[in-house]
DNA sequence: CTGTCCATGTAAGGCGTTACATGATTGT
DNA sequence: ACAATCATGTAACGCCTTACATGGACAG
């Protein structure tokens, strides 16, 4: 389960509450591993049971107890093991491609509409990636660990390259359909 | 649920048994929508209940009854509606990127090993795509519906472009890590 | 005083995977 | 004779999503 390992990855940097973890996901890995709140809490409980984490309960008057999770030695070992183990390709599902695949049953207009919508979304996503990229580039010179920063930025570069390829594909597809050029 | 709509897409071309459907998936859309056998049978039953399909039972002496599924008018309407409706971007999970993101906690060797394994897998996948592509190109001139064939081939082109982008990204990452060049 | 943030969780349901179960037919 | 293919399904489990539930602190 990758969610578990992503949590271990964050907690190995520093102890966090469930709430903080959710923010950490949303601010970084959500583009390739969205995590939802209720699932985080459930998984955290499970991981404590498995001995991967330790839970520290901080009582506060008049407020909910704050629960801080720390990685255990067993958790660190598991993280190291998992991080170094090559994974089989993840089988990604692309419902959009099902639409294209069966596009023979659709008019040119409907088809082009689908493609233009994808184009719009990919463009917007790419702009978001570029903005994050540049913001980090500005801070790069003061980074305490340039190698770690570089690696985290690699995941962004992956997103950018992927979107650029998608855009090129979409534009070509649109043009071919418009010209009724069905060669491939 | 996209599985349902993919099934509608196939059955709109011609009636099939559950077994045939599984083969249809495996021979075409599995790269962007793998479907597993038991799920197909369950979904088929569900779709009959919803009135999207009709089930014809063909008795055969001494063998299991053969069950052929046909799309109903309601199913055709639903397929048309779904095919023409733009979908939000599907959030794809990439466990491999989690490993890279937390790669700061890994040695260069371990990191390069991960990347090389991905490289190998992407190269193999790309070769498979190329082979399918060329096999279809050979048959393209006799196609009864060149537009439909073109569209199904578009999904393959998508896979190829995506893998090419992945390969470029991987090669660049490997080189940068080898040279300890952490710029981005 | 209204909304957003902080902070925790539970419950139900959906989609998908893995394992199990059965038995005839066809090809080597 | 043995394996692969044809052909159908059930059961259990896992991961994720959506909706629900609660309540203090703080900012405009």
Short mmCIF file of C-alpha atoms (C1' of nucleotides) in Angstrom, two decimals:
data_model
loop_
_atom_site.label_atom_id
_atom_site.label_comp_id
_atom_site.label_asym_id
_atom_site.label_seq_id
_atom_site.Cartn_x
_atom_site.Cartn_y
_atom_site.Cartn_z
CA UNK A 1 0.00 0.00 0.00
CA UNK A 2 1.65 3.21 -1.16
CA UNK A 3 -0.34 5.51 1.08
CA UNK A 4 1.32 3.91 4.06
CA UNK A 5 4.72 4.44 2.59
CA UNK A 6 4.06 8.02 1.67
CA UNK A 7 3.02 8.62 5.27
CA UNK A 8 6.21 6.96 6.46
CA UNK A 9 8.14 9.21 4.08
CA UNK A 10 6.66 12.34 5.61
CA UNK A 11 6.93 11.16 9.19
CA UNK A 12 10.54 10.22 8.68
CA UNK A 13 11.24 13.91 8.13
CA UNK A 14 9.34 14.95 11.21
CA UNK A 15 6.44 13.91 13.45
CA UNK A 16 3.06 15.24 12.39
CA UNK A 17 -0.60 15.07 13.31
CA UNK A 18 -3.18 13.57 10.96
CA UNK A 19 -4.27 17.05 10.09
CA UNK A 20 -0.73 18.14 9.26
CA UNK A 21 -0.24 15.06 7.15
CA UNK A 22 -3.29 15.87 5.11
CA UNK A 23 -1.84 19.32 4.46
CA UNK A 24 1.52 17.84 3.56
CA UNK A 25 -0.11 15.61 0.96
CA UNK A 26 -2.17 18.44 -0.45
CA UNK A 27 0.83 20.67 -0.78
CA UNK A 28 3.13 18.23 -2.50
CA UNK A 29 2.31 14.73 -3.64
CA UNK A 30 -1.37 15.22 -4.38
CA UNK A 31 -0.62 15.36 -8.11
CA UNK A 32 0.45 11.75 -8.14
CA UNK A 33 -1.01 10.53 -4.87
CA UNK A 34 -4.11 12.30 -3.63
CA UNK A 35 -4.97 11.29 -0.10
CA UNK A 36 -8.22 11.90 1.59
CA UNK A 37 -8.71 12.87 5.15
CA UNK A 38 -10.74 10.02 6.50
CA UNK A 39 -8.46 7.54 4.88
CA UNK A 40 -5.42 9.14 6.47
CA UNK A 41 -6.91 8.82 9.94
CA UNK A 42 -7.87 5.22 9.39
CA UNK A 43 -4.52 4.30 7.95
CA UNK A 44 -2.70 6.02 10.79
CA UNK A 45 -4.61 3.92 13.33
CA UNK A 46 -3.74 0.80 11.38
CA UNK A 47 -0.09 1.71 11.21
CA UNK A 48 0.08 2.25 14.95
CA UNK A 49 -1.37 -1.22 15.40
CA UNK A 50 1.24 -2.65 13.06
CA UNK A 51 3.98 -0.97 15.05
CA UNK A 52 5.13 1.27 12.22
CA UNK A 53 4.25 4.43 14.12
CA UNK A 54 4.02 5.69 17.65
CA UNK A 55 1.21 7.94 18.74
CA UNK A 56 1.70 10.69 21.25
CA UNK A 57 -1.42 12.22 22.74
CA UNK A 58 -1.13 15.81 23.76
CA UNK A 59 -3.97 16.93 26.00
CA UNK A 60 -5.12 20.54 25.70
CA UNK A 61 -7.68 22.12 27.97
CA UNK A 62 -10.99 22.77 26.32
CA UNK A 63 -9.91 21.41 22.96
CA UNK A 64 -9.62 18.06 21.28
CA UNK A 65 -6.50 16.16 22.16
CA UNK A 66 -3.81 16.63 19.58
CA UNK A 67 -2.29 13.40 18.28
CA UNK A 68 1.21 13.44 16.96
CA UNK A 69 2.55 10.47 15.05
CA UNK A 70 6.18 9.46 15.03
CA UNK A 71 7.86 6.86 12.88
CA UNK A 72 9.18 3.84 14.79
CA UNK A 73 12.42 1.95 14.02
CA UNK A 74 10.28 -0.74 12.41
CA UNK A 75 8.62 1.96 10.31
CA UNK A 76 11.99 3.33 9.25
CA UNK A 77 13.17 -0.09 8.21
CA UNK A 78 9.98 -0.67 6.22
CA UNK A 79 10.33 2.71 4.54
CA UNK A 80 13.92 2.02 3.53
CA UNK A 81 12.99 -1.38 2.19
CA UNK A 82 10.05 -0.06 0.18
CA UNK A 83 11.84 3.01 -1.17
CA UNK A 84 14.61 0.85 -2.60
CA UNK A 85 12.34 -1.79 -4.14
CA UNK A 86 11.51 -1.27 -7.83
CA UNK A 87 7.78 -1.35 -8.44
CA UNK A 88 5.96 -2.93 -11.35
CA UNK A 89 4.37 -0.41 -13.66
CA UNK A 90 1.16 0.85 -12.15
CA UNK A 91 -1.79 0.16 -14.39
CA UNK A 92 -3.43 3.49 -14.90
CA UNK A 93 -6.97 3.82 -16.05
CA UNK A 94 -7.83 6.52 -18.53
CA UNK A 95 -11.58 6.74 -19.02
CA UNK A 96 -11.01 9.49 -21.54
CA UNK A 97 -9.25 7.03 -23.83
CA UNK A 98 -12.27 4.75 -23.73
CA UNK A 99 -14.24 7.59 -25.23
CA UNK A 100 -11.68 8.03 -27.98
CA UNK A 101 -11.42 4.30 -28.58
CA UNK A 102 -15.16 4.09 -29.20
CA UNK A 103 -15.16 7.45 -30.94
CA UNK A 104 -16.30 5.82 -34.18
CA UNK A 105 -19.76 5.98 -32.64
CA UNK A 106 -19.52 9.76 -32.23
CA UNK A 107 -19.76 12.76 -34.56
CA UNK A 108 -16.78 14.94 -35.38
CA UNK A 109 -18.27 17.74 -33.34
CA UNK A 110 -18.74 15.63 -30.23
CA UNK A 111 -15.25 14.19 -30.63
CA UNK A 112 -13.64 17.59 -31.07
CA UNK A 113 -15.51 18.87 -28.09
CA UNK A 114 -14.04 16.10 -25.95
CA UNK A 115 -10.56 16.81 -27.19
CA UNK A 116 -10.82 20.55 -26.67
CA UNK A 117 -11.99 20.05 -23.11
CA UNK A 118 -9.00 17.84 -22.41
CA UNK A 119 -6.77 20.42 -24.03
CA UNK A 120 -8.11 23.13 -21.77
CA UNK A 121 -7.60 21.04 -18.66
CA UNK A 122 -4.10 20.01 -19.63
CA UNK A 123 -3.14 23.60 -20.33
CA UNK A 124 -4.40 24.75 -16.97
CA UNK A 125 -2.63 21.94 -15.17
CA UNK A 126 0.59 22.74 -16.98
CA UNK A 127 0.38 26.36 -15.88
CA UNK A 128 -0.04 25.28 -12.29
CA UNK A 129 3.03 23.06 -12.59
CA UNK A 130 5.07 25.85 -14.14
CA UNK A 131 4.12 28.22 -11.36
CA UNK A 132 5.14 25.76 -8.66
CA UNK A 133 8.32 25.03 -10.54
CA UNK A 134 9.33 28.67 -10.73
CA UNK A 135 8.46 29.36 -7.13
CA UNK A 136 10.80 26.57 -6.10
CA UNK A 137 13.51 27.65 -8.49
CA UNK A 138 13.60 31.00 -6.75
CA UNK A 139 14.18 29.29 -3.42
CA UNK A 140 16.62 26.71 -4.73
CA UNK A 141 19.82 28.57 -3.86
CA UNK A 142 19.01 28.59 -0.13
CA UNK A 143 18.01 24.94 -0.01
CA UNK A 144 19.52 22.99 2.86
CA UNK A 145 19.47 19.76 0.87
CA UNK A 146 19.76 20.48 -2.85
CA UNK A 147 19.67 16.81 -3.78
CA UNK A 148 16.40 16.15 -1.96
CA UNK A 149 14.89 19.30 -3.44
CA UNK A 150 16.03 18.26 -6.89
CA UNK A 151 14.37 14.87 -6.49
CA UNK A 152 11.10 16.33 -5.34
CA UNK A 153 11.22 18.71 -8.29
CA UNK A 154 11.79 15.73 -10.58
CA UNK A 155 8.24 14.63 -9.86
CA UNK A 156 7.02 18.00 -11.03
CA UNK A 157 9.15 17.76 -14.15
CA UNK A 158 7.47 14.41 -14.76
CA UNK A 159 4.09 16.08 -14.62
CA UNK A 160 5.23 18.80 -16.99
CA UNK A 161 6.67 16.40 -19.54
CA UNK A 162 3.58 14.25 -19.37
CA UNK A 163 1.29 17.19 -19.95
CA UNK A 164 3.41 18.50 -22.79
CA UNK A 165 3.20 15.13 -24.48
CA UNK A 166 -0.54 15.07 -23.90
CA UNK A 167 -0.92 18.52 -25.39
CA UNK A 168 1.07 17.59 -28.48
CA UNK A 169 -1.04 14.48 -28.91
CA UNK A 170 -4.30 16.37 -28.48
CA UNK A 171 -3.33 19.10 -30.95
CA UNK A 172 -2.32 16.58 -33.57
CA UNK A 173 -5.50 14.57 -33.05
CA UNK A 174 -7.65 17.67 -33.37
CA UNK A 175 -5.95 18.70 -36.56
CA UNK A 176 -6.27 15.28 -38.13
CA UNK A 177 -9.94 15.01 -37.29
CA UNK A 178 -10.61 18.48 -38.62
CA UNK A 179 -8.91 17.57 -41.87
CA UNK A 180 -10.45 14.11 -41.98
CA UNK A 181 -6.95 12.80 -42.27
CA UNK A 182 -7.17 9.31 -40.87
CA UNK A 183 -3.61 8.18 -41.43
CA UNK A 184 -1.49 6.92 -38.59
CA UNK B 1 -18.38 3.74 -13.90
CA UNK B 2 -16.25 3.48 -17.00
CA UNK B 3 -16.19 -0.31 -17.08
CA UNK B 4 -19.90 -0.26 -17.76
CA UNK B 5 -19.45 2.15 -20.61
CA UNK B 6 -16.59 0.24 -22.14
CA UNK B 7 -18.81 -2.85 -22.08
CA UNK B 8 -21.59 -0.86 -23.75
CA UNK B 9 -19.07 0.27 -26.35
CA UNK B 10 -18.16 -3.30 -27.24
CA UNK B 11 -21.70 -4.62 -27.16
CA UNK B 12 -22.86 -1.80 -29.39
CA UNK B 13 -20.63 -3.27 -32.08
CA UNK B 14 -21.95 -6.78 -31.57
CA UNK B 15 -23.43 -9.07 -28.91
CA UNK B 16 -20.89 -11.03 -26.91
CA UNK B 17 -20.62 -13.44 -24.05
CA UNK B 18 -18.81 -12.54 -20.82
CA UNK B 19 -15.94 -14.66 -21.96
CA UNK B 20 -15.73 -12.90 -25.32
CA UNK B 21 -15.86 -9.54 -23.61
CA UNK B 22 -12.91 -10.43 -21.46
CA UNK B 23 -10.98 -11.28 -24.60
CA UNK B 24 -12.07 -8.06 -26.25
CA UNK B 25 -10.73 -6.07 -23.32
CA UNK B 26 -7.48 -7.99 -23.23
CA UNK B 27 -6.91 -7.48 -26.92
CA UNK B 28 -7.53 -3.77 -27.07
CA UNK B 29 -8.28 -1.44 -24.18
CA UNK B 30 -6.35 -3.29 -21.47
CA UNK B 31 -3.56 -0.70 -21.70
CA UNK B 32 -5.80 2.02 -20.39
CA UNK B 33 -8.59 -0.03 -18.88
CA UNK B 34 -7.71 -3.48 -17.64
CA UNK B 35 -10.79 -5.47 -16.75
CA UNK B 36 -10.84 -8.59 -14.75
CA UNK B 37 -12.97 -11.59 -15.38
CA UNK B 38 -14.97 -11.82 -12.21
CA UNK B 39 -15.71 -8.14 -12.32
CA UNK B 40 -16.99 -8.42 -15.87
CA UNK B 41 -19.47 -11.13 -14.88
CA UNK B 42 -20.67 -9.18 -11.89
CA UNK B 43 -21.03 -5.96 -13.84
CA UNK B 44 -22.87 -7.72 -16.62
CA UNK B 45 -25.44 -9.04 -14.15
CA UNK B 46 -25.84 -5.56 -12.73
CA UNK B 47 -26.29 -4.03 -16.15
CA UNK B 48 -29.01 -6.50 -17.03
CA UNK B 49 -30.81 -5.51 -13.86
CA UNK B 50 -30.49 -1.85 -14.80
CA UNK B 51 -31.97 -2.59 -18.19
CA UNK B 52 -28.86 -1.58 -20.11
CA UNK B 53 -28.41 -5.06 -21.54
CA UNK B 54 -30.45 -8.06 -22.52
CA UNK B 55 -29.28 -11.54 -21.79
CA UNK B 56 -29.90 -14.42 -24.11
CA UNK B 57 -29.32 -17.88 -22.73
CA UNK B 58 -28.28 -20.47 -25.24
CA UNK B 59 -28.59 -24.00 -23.92
CA UNK B 60 -26.10 -26.59 -25.15
CA UNK B 61 -26.29 -30.26 -24.34
CA UNK B 62 -23.68 -31.42 -21.91
CA UNK B 63 -22.06 -28.00 -21.61
CA UNK B 64 -22.58 -24.86 -19.63
CA UNK B 65 -25.24 -22.59 -21.03
CA UNK B 66 -23.77 -19.88 -23.17
CA UNK B 67 -24.94 -16.38 -22.28
CA UNK B 68 -24.90 -13.71 -24.91
CA UNK B 69 -25.39 -10.09 -23.95
CA UNK B 70 -26.99 -7.53 -26.21
CA UNK B 71 -27.18 -3.80 -25.74
CA UNK B 72 -30.72 -2.46 -25.16
CA UNK B 73 -32.07 0.86 -26.51
CA UNK B 74 -31.62 2.26 -23.02
CA UNK B 75 -28.03 1.04 -23.07
CA UNK B 76 -27.43 2.69 -26.44
CA UNK B 77 -28.80 5.97 -25.19
CA UNK B 78 -26.61 5.79 -22.11
CA UNK B 79 -23.56 5.00 -24.22
CA UNK B 80 -24.20 7.96 -26.53
CA UNK B 81 -24.70 10.27 -23.59
CA UNK B 82 -21.54 9.12 -21.83
CA UNK B 83 -19.35 9.10 -24.94
CA UNK B 84 -20.20 12.72 -25.65
CA UNK B 85 -19.73 13.97 -22.09
CA UNK B 86 -16.30 15.46 -21.31
CA UNK B 87 -14.77 13.85 -18.25
CA UNK B 88 -12.78 15.56 -15.52
CA UNK B 89 -9.12 14.58 -15.50
CA UNK B 90 -8.69 11.20 -13.91
CA UNK B 91 -6.43 11.38 -10.90
CA UNK B 92 -3.78 8.83 -11.53
CA UNK B 93 -1.66 7.42 -8.78
CA UNK B 94 2.01 6.87 -9.45
CA UNK B 95 3.62 5.01 -6.58
CA UNK B 96 6.92 5.23 -8.38
CA UNK B 97 6.89 9.00 -8.03
CA UNK B 98 6.47 8.66 -4.29
CA UNK B 99 9.76 6.83 -4.27
CA UNK B 100 11.41 9.61 -6.23
CA UNK B 101 9.81 12.30 -4.11
CA UNK B 102 11.30 10.79 -0.97
CA UNK B 103 14.47 9.86 -2.79
CA UNK B 104 16.48 12.16 -0.52
CA UNK B 105 16.38 9.26 1.91
CA UNK B 106 18.02 6.92 -0.59
CA UNK B 107 21.55 6.43 -1.92
CA UNK B 108 22.48 7.26 -5.50
CA UNK B 109 22.82 3.57 -6.24
CA UNK B 110 19.37 2.68 -4.98
CA UNK B 111 17.87 5.64 -6.81
CA UNK B 112 19.59 4.80 -10.08
CA UNK B 113 18.47 1.23 -9.73
CA UNK B 114 14.85 2.36 -9.47
CA UNK B 115 15.19 4.58 -12.50
CA UNK B 116 16.87 1.93 -14.59
CA UNK B 117 14.14 -0.56 -13.81
CA UNK B 118 11.50 1.93 -14.91
CA UNK B 119 13.52 2.61 -18.03
CA UNK B 120 13.60 -1.08 -18.88
CA UNK B 121 9.86 -1.45 -18.38
CA UNK B 122 9.03 1.64 -20.41
CA UNK B 123 11.25 0.48 -23.26
CA UNK B 124 9.59 -2.92 -23.36
CA UNK B 125 6.14 -1.39 -23.28
CA UNK B 126 7.05 0.98 -26.07
CA UNK B 127 8.20 -1.93 -28.22
CA UNK B 128 4.91 -3.68 -27.67
CA UNK B 129 3.05 -0.54 -28.71
CA UNK B 130 5.19 -0.14 -31.82
CA UNK B 131 4.55 -3.72 -32.83
CA UNK B 132 0.78 -3.36 -32.48
CA UNK B 133 0.95 -0.09 -34.33
CA UNK B 134 2.77 -1.55 -37.29
CA UNK B 135 0.56 -4.61 -37.45
CA UNK B 136 -2.45 -2.33 -37.74
CA UNK B 137 -0.79 -0.06 -40.24
CA UNK B 138 -0.35 -3.04 -42.52
CA UNK B 139 -4.07 -3.72 -42.36
CA UNK B 140 -5.16 -0.10 -42.58
CA UNK B 141 -5.78 -0.01 -46.31
CA UNK B 142 -8.46 -2.70 -46.14
CA UNK B 143 -10.24 -1.19 -43.16
CA UNK B 144 -14.01 -0.95 -43.51
CA UNK B 145 -14.17 2.12 -41.29
CA UNK B 146 -10.92 4.11 -41.51
CA UNK B 147 -12.16 6.77 -39.13
CA UNK B 148 -12.99 4.29 -36.37
CA UNK B 149 -9.67 2.53 -36.90
CA UNK B 150 -7.83 5.84 -36.76
CA UNK B 151 -9.51 6.69 -33.46
CA UNK B 152 -8.66 3.37 -31.87
CA UNK B 153 -5.09 3.84 -33.07
CA UNK B 154 -5.06 7.26 -31.45
CA UNK B 155 -5.18 5.58 -28.08
CA UNK B 156 -2.07 3.64 -29.02
CA UNK B 157 -0.37 6.82 -30.17
CA UNK B 158 -1.21 8.24 -26.76
CA UNK B 159 0.58 5.35 -25.11
CA UNK B 160 3.58 5.79 -27.36
CA UNK B 161 3.87 9.52 -26.76
CA UNK B 162 3.48 9.03 -23.05
CA UNK B 163 6.19 6.41 -22.93
CA UNK B 164 8.52 8.48 -25.06
CA UNK B 165 8.09 11.39 -22.66
CA UNK B 166 8.70 9.04 -19.75
CA UNK B 167 11.87 7.71 -21.35
CA UNK B 168 13.20 11.19 -22.00
CA UNK B 169 12.48 12.14 -18.41
CA UNK B 170 14.12 9.00 -17.03
CA UNK B 171 17.27 9.41 -19.13
CA UNK B 172 17.67 13.00 -18.11
CA UNK B 173 17.12 12.16 -14.45
CA UNK B 174 19.66 9.36 -14.56
CA UNK B 175 22.24 11.60 -16.16
CA UNK B 176 21.73 14.39 -13.66
CA UNK B 177 22.01 12.06 -10.70
CA UNK B 178 25.14 10.44 -12.11
CA UNK B 179 26.71 13.88 -12.52
CA UNK B 180 25.37 15.11 -9.22
CA UNK B 181 23.87 17.96 -11.15
CA UNK B 182 20.94 19.05 -9.03
CA UNK B 183 19.72 21.98 -11.07
CA UNK B 184 16.17 22.14 -12.33
"C1'" DC C 1 -21.54 37.18 13.91
"C1'" DT C 2 -20.15 34.57 10.11
"C1'" DG C 3 -16.99 31.97 7.99
"C1'" DT C 4 -12.61 29.71 7.83
"C1'" DC C 5 -9.20 27.11 10.13
"C1'" DC C 6 -7.90 23.70 13.52
"C1'" DA C 7 -8.58 18.86 14.62
"C1'" DT C 8 -10.64 14.54 15.21
"C1'" DG C 9 -13.04 10.74 13.71
"C1'" DT C 10 -17.27 7.07 12.01
"C1'" DA C 11 -20.33 4.78 8.48
"C1'" DA C 12 -21.63 3.21 4.19
"C1'" DG C 13 -20.87 2.23 -0.32
"C1'" DG C 14 -18.33 1.47 -4.77
"C1'" DC C 15 -14.88 -0.41 -7.60
"C1'" DG C 16 -11.40 -3.60 -8.10
"C1'" DT C 17 -8.32 -7.76 -7.00
"C1'" DT C 18 -7.34 -12.50 -5.63
"C1'" DA C 19 -8.62 -16.86 -4.73
"C1'" DC C 20 -11.72 -20.51 -5.23
"C1'" DA C 21 -14.79 -23.70 -7.84
"C1'" DT C 22 -16.36 -26.55 -11.82
"C1'" DG C 23 -16.32 -29.17 -16.03
"C1'" DA C 24 -16.36 -30.07 -21.17
"C1'" DT C 25 -13.54 -29.54 -25.54
"C1'" DT C 26 -9.61 -29.13 -28.37
"C1'" DG C 27 -4.86 -29.37 -29.54
"C1'" DT C 28 -0.08 -31.61 -28.97
"C1'" DA D 1 -2.05 -38.12 -21.44
"C1'" DC D 2 -1.65 -33.40 -20.45
"C1'" DA D 3 -2.25 -28.73 -21.13
"C1'" DA D 4 -4.68 -25.00 -22.88
"C1'" DT D 5 -9.01 -23.05 -24.10
"C1'" DC D 6 -13.90 -22.52 -23.57
"C1'" DA D 7 -17.23 -20.84 -20.23
"C1'" DT D 8 -19.45 -19.64 -16.04
"C1'" DG D 9 -19.64 -17.84 -11.68
"C1'" DT D 10 -19.04 -16.90 -5.95
"C1'" DA D 11 -16.62 -15.12 -1.72
"C1'" DA D 12 -13.69 -12.36 0.70
"C1'" DC D 13 -10.95 -8.72 1.10
"C1'" DG D 14 -8.64 -4.05 0.21
"C1'" DC D 15 -8.43 0.64 -1.01
"C1'" DC D 16 -10.71 4.76 -1.78
"C1'" DT D 17 -14.65 8.12 -1.80
"C1'" DT D 18 -18.55 10.56 0.07
"C1'" DA D 19 -21.23 11.92 3.59
"C1'" DC D 20 -21.89 12.67 8.24
"C1'" DA D 21 -20.66 14.40 12.97
"C1'" DT D 22 -18.51 17.51 16.46
"C1'" DG D 23 -16.67 21.68 18.48
"C1'" DG D 24 -13.18 25.37 19.84
"C1'" DA D 25 -10.27 29.42 18.02
"C1'" DC D 26 -9.65 33.28 15.35
"C1'" DA D 27 -10.16 36.84 11.73
"C1'" DG D 28 -12.88 40.29 9.21
#
